[in-house]
Coordinates of C-alpha atoms and ligand atoms in Angstrom, one line a residue:
X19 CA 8.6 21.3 -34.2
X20 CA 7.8 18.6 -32.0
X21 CA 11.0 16.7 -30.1
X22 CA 11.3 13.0 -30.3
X23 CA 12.8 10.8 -27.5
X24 CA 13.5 7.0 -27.5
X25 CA 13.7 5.1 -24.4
X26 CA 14.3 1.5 -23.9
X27 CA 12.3 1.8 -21.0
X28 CA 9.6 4.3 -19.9
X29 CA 8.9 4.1 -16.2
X30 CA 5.7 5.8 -15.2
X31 CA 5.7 7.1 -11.4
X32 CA 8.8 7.3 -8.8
X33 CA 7.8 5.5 -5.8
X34 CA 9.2 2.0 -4.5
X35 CA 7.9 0.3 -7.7
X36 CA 8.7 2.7 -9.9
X37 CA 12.6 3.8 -9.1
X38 CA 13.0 0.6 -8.0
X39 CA 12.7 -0.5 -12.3
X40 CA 14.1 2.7 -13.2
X41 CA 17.4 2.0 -11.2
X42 CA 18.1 -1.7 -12.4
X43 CA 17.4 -1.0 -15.5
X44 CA 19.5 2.0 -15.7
X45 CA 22.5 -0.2 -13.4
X46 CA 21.8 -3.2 -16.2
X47 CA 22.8 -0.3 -19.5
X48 CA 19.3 0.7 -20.6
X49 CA 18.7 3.7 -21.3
X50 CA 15.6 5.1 -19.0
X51 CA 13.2 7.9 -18.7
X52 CA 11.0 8.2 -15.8
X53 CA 8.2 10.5 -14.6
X54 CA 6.3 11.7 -12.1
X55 CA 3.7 14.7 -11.5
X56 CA 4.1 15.3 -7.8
X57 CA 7.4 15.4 -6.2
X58 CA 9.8 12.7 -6.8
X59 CA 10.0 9.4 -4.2
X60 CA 6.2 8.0 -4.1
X61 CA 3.6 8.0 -1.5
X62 CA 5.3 5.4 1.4
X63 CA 8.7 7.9 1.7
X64 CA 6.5 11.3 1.1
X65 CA 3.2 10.9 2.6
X66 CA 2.5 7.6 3.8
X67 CA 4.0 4.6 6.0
X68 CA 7.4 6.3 6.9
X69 CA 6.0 10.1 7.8
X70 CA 3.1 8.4 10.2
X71 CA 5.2 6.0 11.9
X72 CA 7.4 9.0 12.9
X73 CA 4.6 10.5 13.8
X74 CA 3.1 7.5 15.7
X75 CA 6.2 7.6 18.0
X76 CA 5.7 10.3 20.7
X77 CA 2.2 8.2 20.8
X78 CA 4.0 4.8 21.6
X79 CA 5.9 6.3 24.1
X80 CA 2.4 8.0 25.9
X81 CA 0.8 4.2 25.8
X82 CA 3.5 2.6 27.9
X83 CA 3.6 5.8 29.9
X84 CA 0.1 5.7 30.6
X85 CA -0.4 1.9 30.7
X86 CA 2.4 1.9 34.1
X87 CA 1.3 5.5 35.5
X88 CA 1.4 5.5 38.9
X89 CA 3.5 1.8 38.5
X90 CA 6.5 3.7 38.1
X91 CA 5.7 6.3 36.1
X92 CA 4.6 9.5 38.2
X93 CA 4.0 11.7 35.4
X94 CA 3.0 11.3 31.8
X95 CA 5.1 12.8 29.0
X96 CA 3.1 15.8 27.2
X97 CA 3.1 15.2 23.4
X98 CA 4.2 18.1 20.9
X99 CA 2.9 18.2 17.8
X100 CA 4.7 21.0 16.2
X101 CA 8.3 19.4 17.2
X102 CA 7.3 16.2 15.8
X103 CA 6.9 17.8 12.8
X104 CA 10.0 19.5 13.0
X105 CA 11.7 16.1 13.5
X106 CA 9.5 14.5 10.8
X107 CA 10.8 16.7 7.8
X108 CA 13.8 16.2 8.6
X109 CA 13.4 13.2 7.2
X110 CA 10.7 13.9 4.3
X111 CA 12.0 17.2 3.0
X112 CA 15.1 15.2 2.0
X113 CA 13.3 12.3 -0.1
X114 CA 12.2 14.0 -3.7
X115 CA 15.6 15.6 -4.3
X116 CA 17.6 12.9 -3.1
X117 CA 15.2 10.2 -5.4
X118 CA 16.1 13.1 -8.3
X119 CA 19.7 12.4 -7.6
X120 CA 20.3 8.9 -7.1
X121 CA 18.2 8.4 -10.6
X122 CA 20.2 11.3 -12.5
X123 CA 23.8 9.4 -11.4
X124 CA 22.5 6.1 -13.1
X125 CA 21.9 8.4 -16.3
X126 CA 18.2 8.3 -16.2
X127 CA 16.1 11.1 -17.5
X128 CA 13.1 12.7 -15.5
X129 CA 10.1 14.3 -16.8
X130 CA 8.0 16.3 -14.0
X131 CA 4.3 15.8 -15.5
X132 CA 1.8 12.9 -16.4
X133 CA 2.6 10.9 -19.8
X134 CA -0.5 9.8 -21.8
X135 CA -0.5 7.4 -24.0
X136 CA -1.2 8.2 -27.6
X137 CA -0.9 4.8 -29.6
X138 CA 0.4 1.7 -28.2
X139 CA 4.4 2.1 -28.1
X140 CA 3.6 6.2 -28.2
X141 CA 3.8 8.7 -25.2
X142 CA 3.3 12.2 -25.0
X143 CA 4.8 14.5 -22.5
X144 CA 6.4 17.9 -21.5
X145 CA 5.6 18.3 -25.2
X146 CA 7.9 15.9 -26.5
X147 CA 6.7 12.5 -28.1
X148 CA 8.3 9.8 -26.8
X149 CA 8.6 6.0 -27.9
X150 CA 9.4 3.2 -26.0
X151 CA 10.4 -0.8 -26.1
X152 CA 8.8 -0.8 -22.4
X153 CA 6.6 1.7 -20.3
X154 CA 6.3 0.5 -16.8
X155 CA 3.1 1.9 -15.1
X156 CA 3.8 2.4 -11.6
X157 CA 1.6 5.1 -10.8
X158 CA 0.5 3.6 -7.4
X159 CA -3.4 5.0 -5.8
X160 CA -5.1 7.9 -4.8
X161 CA -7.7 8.8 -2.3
X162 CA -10.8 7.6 -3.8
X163 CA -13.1 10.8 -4.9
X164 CA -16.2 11.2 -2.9
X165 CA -19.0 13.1 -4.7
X166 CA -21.3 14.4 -1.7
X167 CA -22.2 18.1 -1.5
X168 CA -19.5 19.6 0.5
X169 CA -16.7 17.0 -0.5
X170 CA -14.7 19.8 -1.7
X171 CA -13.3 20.4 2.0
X172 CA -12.6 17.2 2.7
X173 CA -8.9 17.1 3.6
X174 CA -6.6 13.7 3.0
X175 CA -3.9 11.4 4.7
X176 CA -1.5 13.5 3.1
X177 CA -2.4 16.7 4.0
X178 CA -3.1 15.2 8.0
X179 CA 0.9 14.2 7.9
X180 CA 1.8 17.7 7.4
X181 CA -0.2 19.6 9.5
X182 CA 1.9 22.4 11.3
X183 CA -1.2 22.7 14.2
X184 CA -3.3 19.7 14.9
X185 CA -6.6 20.8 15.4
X186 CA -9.3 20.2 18.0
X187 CA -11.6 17.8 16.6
X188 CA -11.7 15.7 13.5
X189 CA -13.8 13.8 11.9
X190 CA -12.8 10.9 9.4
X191 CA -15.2 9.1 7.0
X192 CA -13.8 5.7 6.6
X193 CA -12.7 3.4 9.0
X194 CA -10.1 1.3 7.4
X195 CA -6.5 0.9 7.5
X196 CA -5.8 5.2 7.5
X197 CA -8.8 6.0 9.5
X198 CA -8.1 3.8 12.5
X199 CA -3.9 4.4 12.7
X200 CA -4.7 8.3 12.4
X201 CA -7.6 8.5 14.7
X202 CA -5.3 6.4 17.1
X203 CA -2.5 9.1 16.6
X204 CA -4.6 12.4 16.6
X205 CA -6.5 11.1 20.2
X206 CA -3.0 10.7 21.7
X207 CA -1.7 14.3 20.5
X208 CA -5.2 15.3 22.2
X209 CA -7.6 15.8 19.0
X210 CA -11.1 14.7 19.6
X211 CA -12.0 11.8 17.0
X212 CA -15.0 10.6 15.4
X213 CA -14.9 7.5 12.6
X214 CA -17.9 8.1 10.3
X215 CA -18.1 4.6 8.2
X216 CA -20.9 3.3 6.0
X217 CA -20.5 -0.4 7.1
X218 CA -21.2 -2.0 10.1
X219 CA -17.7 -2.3 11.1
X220 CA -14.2 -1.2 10.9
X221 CA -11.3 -2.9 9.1
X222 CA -13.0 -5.5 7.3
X223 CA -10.1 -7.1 6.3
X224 CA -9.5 -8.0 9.3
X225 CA -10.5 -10.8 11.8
X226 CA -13.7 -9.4 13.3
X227 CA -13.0 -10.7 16.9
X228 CA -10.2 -8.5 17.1
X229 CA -11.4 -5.9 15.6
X230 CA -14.7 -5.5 17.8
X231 CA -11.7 -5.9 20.8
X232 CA -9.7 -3.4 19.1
X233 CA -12.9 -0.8 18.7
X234 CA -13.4 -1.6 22.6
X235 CA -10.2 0.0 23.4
X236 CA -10.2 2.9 21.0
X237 CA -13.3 4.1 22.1
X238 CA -12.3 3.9 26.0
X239 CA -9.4 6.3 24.9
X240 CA -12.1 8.7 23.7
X241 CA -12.7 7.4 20.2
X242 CA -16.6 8.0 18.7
X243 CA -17.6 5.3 15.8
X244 CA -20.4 5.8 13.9
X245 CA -21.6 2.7 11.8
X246 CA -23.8 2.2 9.5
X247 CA -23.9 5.7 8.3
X248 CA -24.4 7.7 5.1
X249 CA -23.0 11.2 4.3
X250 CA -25.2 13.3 3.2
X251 CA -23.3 16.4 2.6
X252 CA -20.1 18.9 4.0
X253 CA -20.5 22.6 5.3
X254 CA -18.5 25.2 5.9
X255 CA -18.9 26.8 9.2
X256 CA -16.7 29.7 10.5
X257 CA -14.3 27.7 12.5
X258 CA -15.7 24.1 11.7
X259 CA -16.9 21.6 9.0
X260 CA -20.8 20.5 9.3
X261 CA -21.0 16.8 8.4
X262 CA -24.6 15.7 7.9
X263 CA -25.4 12.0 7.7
X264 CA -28.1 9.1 7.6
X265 CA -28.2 7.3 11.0
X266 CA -30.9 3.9 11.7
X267 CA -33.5 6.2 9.5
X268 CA -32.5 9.8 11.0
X269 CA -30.6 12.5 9.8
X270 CA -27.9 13.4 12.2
X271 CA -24.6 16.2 11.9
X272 CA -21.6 16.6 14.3
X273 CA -19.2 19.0 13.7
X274 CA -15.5 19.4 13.6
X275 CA -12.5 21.7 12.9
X276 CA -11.6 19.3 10.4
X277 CA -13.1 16.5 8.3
X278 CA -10.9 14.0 6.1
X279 CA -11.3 11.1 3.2
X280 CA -10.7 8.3 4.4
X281 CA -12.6 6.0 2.4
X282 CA -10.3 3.9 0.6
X283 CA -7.5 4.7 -2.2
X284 CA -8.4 3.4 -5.9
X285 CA -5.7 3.0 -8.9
X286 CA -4.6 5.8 -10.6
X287 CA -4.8 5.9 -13.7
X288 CA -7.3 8.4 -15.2
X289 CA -4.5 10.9 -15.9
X290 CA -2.7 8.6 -18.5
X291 CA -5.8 7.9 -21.3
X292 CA -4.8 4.2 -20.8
X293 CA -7.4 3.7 -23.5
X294 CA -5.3 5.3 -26.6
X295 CA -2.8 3.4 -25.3
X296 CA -4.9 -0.2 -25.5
X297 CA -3.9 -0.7 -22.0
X298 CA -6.4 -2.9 -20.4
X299 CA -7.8 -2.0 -16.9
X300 CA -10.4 -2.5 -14.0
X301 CA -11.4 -0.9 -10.8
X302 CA -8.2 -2.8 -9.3
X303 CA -5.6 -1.6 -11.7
X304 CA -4.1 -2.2 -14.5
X305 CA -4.6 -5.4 -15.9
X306 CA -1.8 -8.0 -15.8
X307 CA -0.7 -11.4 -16.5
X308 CA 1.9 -13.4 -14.3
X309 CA 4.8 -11.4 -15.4
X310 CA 2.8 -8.5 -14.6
X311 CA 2.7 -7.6 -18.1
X312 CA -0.6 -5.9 -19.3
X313 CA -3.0 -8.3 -20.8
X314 CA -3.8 -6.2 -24.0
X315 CA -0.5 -4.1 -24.8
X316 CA 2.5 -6.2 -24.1
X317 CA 5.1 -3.6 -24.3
X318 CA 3.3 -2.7 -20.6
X319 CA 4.2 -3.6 -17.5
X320 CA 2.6 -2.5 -14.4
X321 CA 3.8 -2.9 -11.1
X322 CA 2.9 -1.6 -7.4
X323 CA -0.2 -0.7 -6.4
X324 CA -1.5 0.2 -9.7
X325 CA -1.6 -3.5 -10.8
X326 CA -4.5 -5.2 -10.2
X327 CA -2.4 -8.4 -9.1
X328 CA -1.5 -6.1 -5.6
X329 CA -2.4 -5.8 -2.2
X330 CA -1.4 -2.5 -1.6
X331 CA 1.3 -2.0 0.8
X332 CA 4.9 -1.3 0.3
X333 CA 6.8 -4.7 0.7
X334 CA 4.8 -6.2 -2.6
X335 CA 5.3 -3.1 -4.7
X336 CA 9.1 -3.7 -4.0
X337 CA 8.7 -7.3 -4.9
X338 CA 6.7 -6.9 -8.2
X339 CA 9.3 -3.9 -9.1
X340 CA 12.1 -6.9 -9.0
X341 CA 9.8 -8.9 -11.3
X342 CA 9.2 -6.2 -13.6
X343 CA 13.0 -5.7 -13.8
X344 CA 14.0 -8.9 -14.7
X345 CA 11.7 -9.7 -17.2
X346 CA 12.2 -6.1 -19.0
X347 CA 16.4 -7.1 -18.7
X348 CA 15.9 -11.3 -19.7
X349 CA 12.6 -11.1 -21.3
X350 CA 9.6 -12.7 -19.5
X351 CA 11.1 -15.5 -17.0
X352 CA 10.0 -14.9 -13.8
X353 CA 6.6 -15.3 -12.6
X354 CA 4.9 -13.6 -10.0
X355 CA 4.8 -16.3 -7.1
X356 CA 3.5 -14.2 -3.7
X357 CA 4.5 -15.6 -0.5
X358 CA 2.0 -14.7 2.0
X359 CA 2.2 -11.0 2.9
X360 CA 1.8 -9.9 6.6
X361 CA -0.4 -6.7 7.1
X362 CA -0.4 -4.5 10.2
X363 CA -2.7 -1.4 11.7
X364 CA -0.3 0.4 13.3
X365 CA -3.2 1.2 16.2
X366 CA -2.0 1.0 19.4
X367 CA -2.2 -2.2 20.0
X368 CA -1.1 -3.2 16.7
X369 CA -3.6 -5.4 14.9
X370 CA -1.4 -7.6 12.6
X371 CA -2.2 -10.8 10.0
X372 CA -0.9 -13.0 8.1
X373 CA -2.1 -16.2 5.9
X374 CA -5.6 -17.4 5.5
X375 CA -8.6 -15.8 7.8
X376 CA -10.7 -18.1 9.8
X377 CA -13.4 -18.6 7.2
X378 CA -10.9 -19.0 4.3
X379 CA -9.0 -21.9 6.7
X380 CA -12.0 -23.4 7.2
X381 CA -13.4 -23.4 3.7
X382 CA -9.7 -24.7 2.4
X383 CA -9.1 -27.3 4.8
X384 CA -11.4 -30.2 6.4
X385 CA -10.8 -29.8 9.9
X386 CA -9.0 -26.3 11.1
X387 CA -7.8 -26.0 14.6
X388 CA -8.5 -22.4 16.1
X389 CA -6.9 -21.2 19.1
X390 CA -8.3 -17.9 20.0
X391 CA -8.3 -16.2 23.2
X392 CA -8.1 -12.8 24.8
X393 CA -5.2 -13.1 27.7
X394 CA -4.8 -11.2 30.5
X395 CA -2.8 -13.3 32.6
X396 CA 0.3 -13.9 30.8
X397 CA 3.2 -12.2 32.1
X398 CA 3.9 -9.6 29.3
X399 CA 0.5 -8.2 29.4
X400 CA 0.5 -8.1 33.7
X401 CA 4.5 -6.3 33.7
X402 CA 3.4 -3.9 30.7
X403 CA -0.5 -3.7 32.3
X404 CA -1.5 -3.7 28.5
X405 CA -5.4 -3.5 27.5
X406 CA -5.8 -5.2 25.1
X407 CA -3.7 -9.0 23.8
X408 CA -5.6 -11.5 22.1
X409 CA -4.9 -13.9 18.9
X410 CA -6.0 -15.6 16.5
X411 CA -4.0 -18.9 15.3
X412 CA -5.8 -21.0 12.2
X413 CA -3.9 -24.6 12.1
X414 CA -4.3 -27.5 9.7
X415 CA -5.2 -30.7 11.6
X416 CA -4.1 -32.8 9.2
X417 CA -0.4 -31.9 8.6
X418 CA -0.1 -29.4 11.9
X419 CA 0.7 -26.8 10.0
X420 CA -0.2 -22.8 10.9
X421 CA -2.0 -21.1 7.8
X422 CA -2.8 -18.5 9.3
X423 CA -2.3 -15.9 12.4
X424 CA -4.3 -12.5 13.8
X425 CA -3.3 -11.2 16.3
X426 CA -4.3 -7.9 18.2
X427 CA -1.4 -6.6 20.8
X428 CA 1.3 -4.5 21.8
X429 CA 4.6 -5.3 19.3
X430 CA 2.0 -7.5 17.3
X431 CA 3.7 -5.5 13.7
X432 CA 7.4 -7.1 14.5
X433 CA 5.6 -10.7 16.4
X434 CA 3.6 -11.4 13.4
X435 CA 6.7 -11.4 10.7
X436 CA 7.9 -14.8 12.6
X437 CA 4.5 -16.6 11.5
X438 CA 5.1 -15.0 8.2
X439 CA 8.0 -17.3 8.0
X440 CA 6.4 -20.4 10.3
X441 CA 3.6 -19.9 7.3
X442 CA 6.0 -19.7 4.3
X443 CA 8.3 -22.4 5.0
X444 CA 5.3 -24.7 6.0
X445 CA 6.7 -24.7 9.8
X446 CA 4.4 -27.3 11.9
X447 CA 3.7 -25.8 15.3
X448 CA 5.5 -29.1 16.7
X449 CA 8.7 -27.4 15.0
X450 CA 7.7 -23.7 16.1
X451 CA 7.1 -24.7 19.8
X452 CA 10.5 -26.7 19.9
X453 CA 12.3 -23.2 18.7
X454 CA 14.0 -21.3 21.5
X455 CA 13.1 -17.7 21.6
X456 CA 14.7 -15.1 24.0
X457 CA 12.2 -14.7 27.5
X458 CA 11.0 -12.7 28.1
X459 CA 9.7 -11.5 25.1
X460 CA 6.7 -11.0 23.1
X461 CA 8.2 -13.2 20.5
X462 CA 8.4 -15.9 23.1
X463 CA 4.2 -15.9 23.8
X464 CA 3.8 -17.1 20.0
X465 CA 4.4 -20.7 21.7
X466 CA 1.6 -20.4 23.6
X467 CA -0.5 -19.3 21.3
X468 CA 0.4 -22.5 19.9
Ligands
LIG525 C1 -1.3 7.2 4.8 C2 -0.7 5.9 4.2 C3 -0.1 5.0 5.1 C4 0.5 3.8 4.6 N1 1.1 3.0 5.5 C5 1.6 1.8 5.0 C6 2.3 1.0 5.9 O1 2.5 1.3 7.1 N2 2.8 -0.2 5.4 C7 2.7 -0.5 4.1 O2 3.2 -1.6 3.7 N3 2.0 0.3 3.2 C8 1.5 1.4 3.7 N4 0.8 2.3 2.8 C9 0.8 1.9 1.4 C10 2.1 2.2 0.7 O3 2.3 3.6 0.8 C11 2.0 1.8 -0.8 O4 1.7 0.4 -0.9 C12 3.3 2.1 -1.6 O5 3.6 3.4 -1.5 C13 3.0 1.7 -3.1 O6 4.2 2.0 -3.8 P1 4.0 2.3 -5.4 O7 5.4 2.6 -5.9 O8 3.2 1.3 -6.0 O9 3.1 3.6 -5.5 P2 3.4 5.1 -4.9 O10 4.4 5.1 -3.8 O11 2.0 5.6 -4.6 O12 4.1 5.9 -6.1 C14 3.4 6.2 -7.2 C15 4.0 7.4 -7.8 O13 3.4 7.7 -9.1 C16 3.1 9.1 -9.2 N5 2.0 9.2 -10.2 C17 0.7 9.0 -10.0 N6 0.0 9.2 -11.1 C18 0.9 9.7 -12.0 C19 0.8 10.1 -13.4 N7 -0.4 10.2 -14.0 N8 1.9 10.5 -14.0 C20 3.1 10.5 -13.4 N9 3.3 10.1 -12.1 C21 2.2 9.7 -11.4 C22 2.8 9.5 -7.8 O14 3.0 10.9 -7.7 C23 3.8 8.7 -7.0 O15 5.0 9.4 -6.8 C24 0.3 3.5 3.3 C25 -0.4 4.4 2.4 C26 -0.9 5.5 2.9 C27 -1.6 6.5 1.9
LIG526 N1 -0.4 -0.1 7.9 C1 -0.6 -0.3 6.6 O1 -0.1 -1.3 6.0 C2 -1.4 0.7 5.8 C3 -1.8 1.9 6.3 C4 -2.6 2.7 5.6 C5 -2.9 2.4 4.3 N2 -2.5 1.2 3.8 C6 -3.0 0.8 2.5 O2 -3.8 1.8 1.9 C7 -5.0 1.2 1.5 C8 -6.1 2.2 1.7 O3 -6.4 2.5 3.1 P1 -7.7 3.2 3.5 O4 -7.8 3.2 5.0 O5 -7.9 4.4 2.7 O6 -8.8 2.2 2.9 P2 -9.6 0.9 3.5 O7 -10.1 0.2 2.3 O8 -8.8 0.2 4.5 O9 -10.8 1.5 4.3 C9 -11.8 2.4 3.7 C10 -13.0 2.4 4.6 O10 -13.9 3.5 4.2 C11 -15.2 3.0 4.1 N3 -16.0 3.9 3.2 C12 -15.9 4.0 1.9 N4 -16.7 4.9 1.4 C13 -17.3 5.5 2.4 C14 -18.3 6.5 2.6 N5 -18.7 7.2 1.5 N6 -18.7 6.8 3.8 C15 -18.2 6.2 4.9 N7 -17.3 5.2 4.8 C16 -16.8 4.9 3.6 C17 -15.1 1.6 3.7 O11 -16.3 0.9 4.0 C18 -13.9 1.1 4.4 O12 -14.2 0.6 5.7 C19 -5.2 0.0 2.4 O13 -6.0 -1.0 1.7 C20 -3.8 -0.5 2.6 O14 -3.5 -1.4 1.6 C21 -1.8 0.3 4.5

């Protein structure tokens, strides 16, 4: 006979979104279920931002080697692979079980498959049929699938992050946000890189004078870009991967040990037949209005990455997770209201923004005040001998305000929170160059870029 559960919530997917719901609404006397079909604690924690910046940190330490060799450094440090993975579990092989636990103390229950929906307020899973007064999608993205001949041996992020040997040469198609920080971090551990992408540029969310700055450096520390470039198809070799591709009207292959997605991440949601459910969705997500409830079955909410109302990167999904919360405990009352959200490549240097870009400044505001420049002469960059600082400042003539900021150097993930909050609180740079910051400090240039 079939089991029947009721939940007053239903929370679909463990990461920050995901427990983060689970856990207040457990702490707040609901009684929750939640589920996820991989191991517990989501994609940043497992597999994502805090696995690669542990990895990225033998790299940091390289770049400020190398950048003062022979200024006071006489030899360079030699990278290890294998023990930085060693250190790196120590921190990831903890995270599903400990999620597990911290959910089971609040009471909640955990299912370890996919849910689909059957009706509107009906789930089915681990054969039981469950009913709900909320489901909370919070499933987060996926690698996008890529359907060329071959694609089958493509690898992903994920399986890069837990490599026990990093191999000789790689390949990545894509050169976005994963493609750039992990051909950054492979070159340093000594891998030979090429970026395969099919536009005529990387990181097109990103201010393009920095970008074609940033491509400068990576390819003087041995990085290959190929642009404008279409995959035909995959082989298998004995030792490497055959990629063939379309290059200015030729066809072209190049070979590597190992050749990896990474051409973008899309929502996922084709495991959860969202249709039965009447769960309205697009190529972004799931559908959802401004209390992230779904637009066509309002006993949904969906939060994270999976909405369509995200940019995907950790410090929203946490924020819309609060949302989600409240209005699940005090009924729908708080809006979604997103303060600008800072994003950073963690290349080395960092390329970090925040606010409008030039073109969205410019088409906002009447007159925009850019200051942009590459500097070489400014003390930080001659003490560190950095290659590469430049910025990007967008500035409101009228009210001399700063709506937005790119900039492209060392420390540029931590400088770039301080116009997060010059941008948020409507700081004018008047007010920002009248701050005192510590000197000398990168911190301290932002009033000069001003
Ligand atoms: C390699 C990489 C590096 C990144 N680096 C950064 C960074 O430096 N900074 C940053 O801000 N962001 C970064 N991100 C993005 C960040 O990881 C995400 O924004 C964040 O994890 C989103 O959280 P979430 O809870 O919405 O989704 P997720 O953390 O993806 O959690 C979703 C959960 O749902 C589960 N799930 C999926 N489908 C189903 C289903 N059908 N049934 C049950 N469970 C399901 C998944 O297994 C997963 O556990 C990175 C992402 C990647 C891939
Ligand atoms: N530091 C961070 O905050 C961080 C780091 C990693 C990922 N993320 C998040 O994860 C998301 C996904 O990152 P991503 O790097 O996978 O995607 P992305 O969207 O940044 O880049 C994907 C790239 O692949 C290219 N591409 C797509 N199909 C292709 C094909 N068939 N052949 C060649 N090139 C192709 C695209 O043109 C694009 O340039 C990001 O948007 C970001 O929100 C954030």
């Amino acid at each position: 006979m079939m089991e029947y559960k009721e939940y007053d919530v239903f929370v679909i997917g463990s990461g920050v979104a995901g427990r983060y719901v689970a856990r207040t609404c457990a702490s707040a006397g609901l009684s929750v279920a939640i589920a996820d079909n991989r191991e517990f604690g989501g994609t940043c924690a497992n597999r994502g931002c805090d696995p690669k910046k542990i990895i990225l940190g033998p790299t940091e330490v390289f770049d400020l080697a190398d950048n003062l060799s022979q200024k006071g450094i006489s030899s360079l440090p030699e990278l290890n692979w294998e023990a930085n993975q060693k250190f790196k579990k120590k921190f990831t092989d903890k995270i599903p079980a400990g999620t597990e636990n911290q959910l089971k103390e609040l009471g909640v229950t955990l299912y370890h498959q996919s849910p689909k929906f059957l009706d509107k307020h009906t789930l089915s899973v681990e054969g039981k049929t469950i009913t709900a007064k909320n489901i909370v999608i919070a499933t987060g993205q996926i690698p996008r699938t890529l359907t060329m001949e071959g694609a089958h041996f493509l690898k992903t992020s994920a399986d890069f992050l837990k490599l026990s040997k990093l191999p000789k040469s790689m390949v990545f198609i894509g050169a976005g946000y994963i493609g750039l920080e992990f051909a950054h971090m492979a070159t340093r551990y000594g891998c030979q890189v090429t970026l395969i992408e099919q536009g005529p540029s990387a990181l097109n969310a990103f201010d393009s004078d920095l970008v074609s700055e940033l491509i400068s450096v990576s390819e003087k520390l041995g990085i290959r870009f190929i642009f404008n470039a279409e995959i035909s198809s995959i082989e298998k070799l004995n030792k490497n991967c055959r990629v063939n591709y379309k290059h200015e009207g030729k066809n072209e292959s190049i070979k590597a040990r190992m050749v990896l997605n990474t051409a973008g991440r899309v929502p996922a949601i084709t495991e959860l037949s969202l249709e039965k459910g009447g769960v309205s969705f697009s190529k972004k997500g799931v559908e959802v209005n401004k209390f992230l409830q779904n637009t066509t079955n309002n006993k949904v909410y969906a939060c994270g990455d999976v909405s369509d109302h995200s940019v995907p990167l950790t410090p929203l999904s946490g924020i819309e997770a609060k949302i989600v919360a409240e209005n699940i405990i005090h009924g729908n009352k708080t809006e979604i209201n997103v303060p600008n959200v800072p994003s950073t490549v963690f290349t080395l240097p960092n390329l970090a923004s925040v606010g409008l870009s030039e073109d969205e400044a410019k088409k906002r505001y009447n007159n925009v005040i850019v200051k942009h420049e590459f500097v070489s002469d400014w003390f930080n960059v001659k003490r560190s001998n950095e290659k590469a600082y430049g910025y990007k400042i967008l500035i409101n003539e009228r009210t001399d305000e700063i709506v937005g900021a790119h900039i492209l150097g060392p420390y540029a993930s931590e400088t770039i929170n301080l116009f997060t909050m010059a941008i948020n609180l409507k700081l004018t740079t008047e007010a920002v160059k009248n701050m005192i910051f510590t000197y000398p400090s990168w911190a301290n240039d932002i009033k000069s870029m001003l």
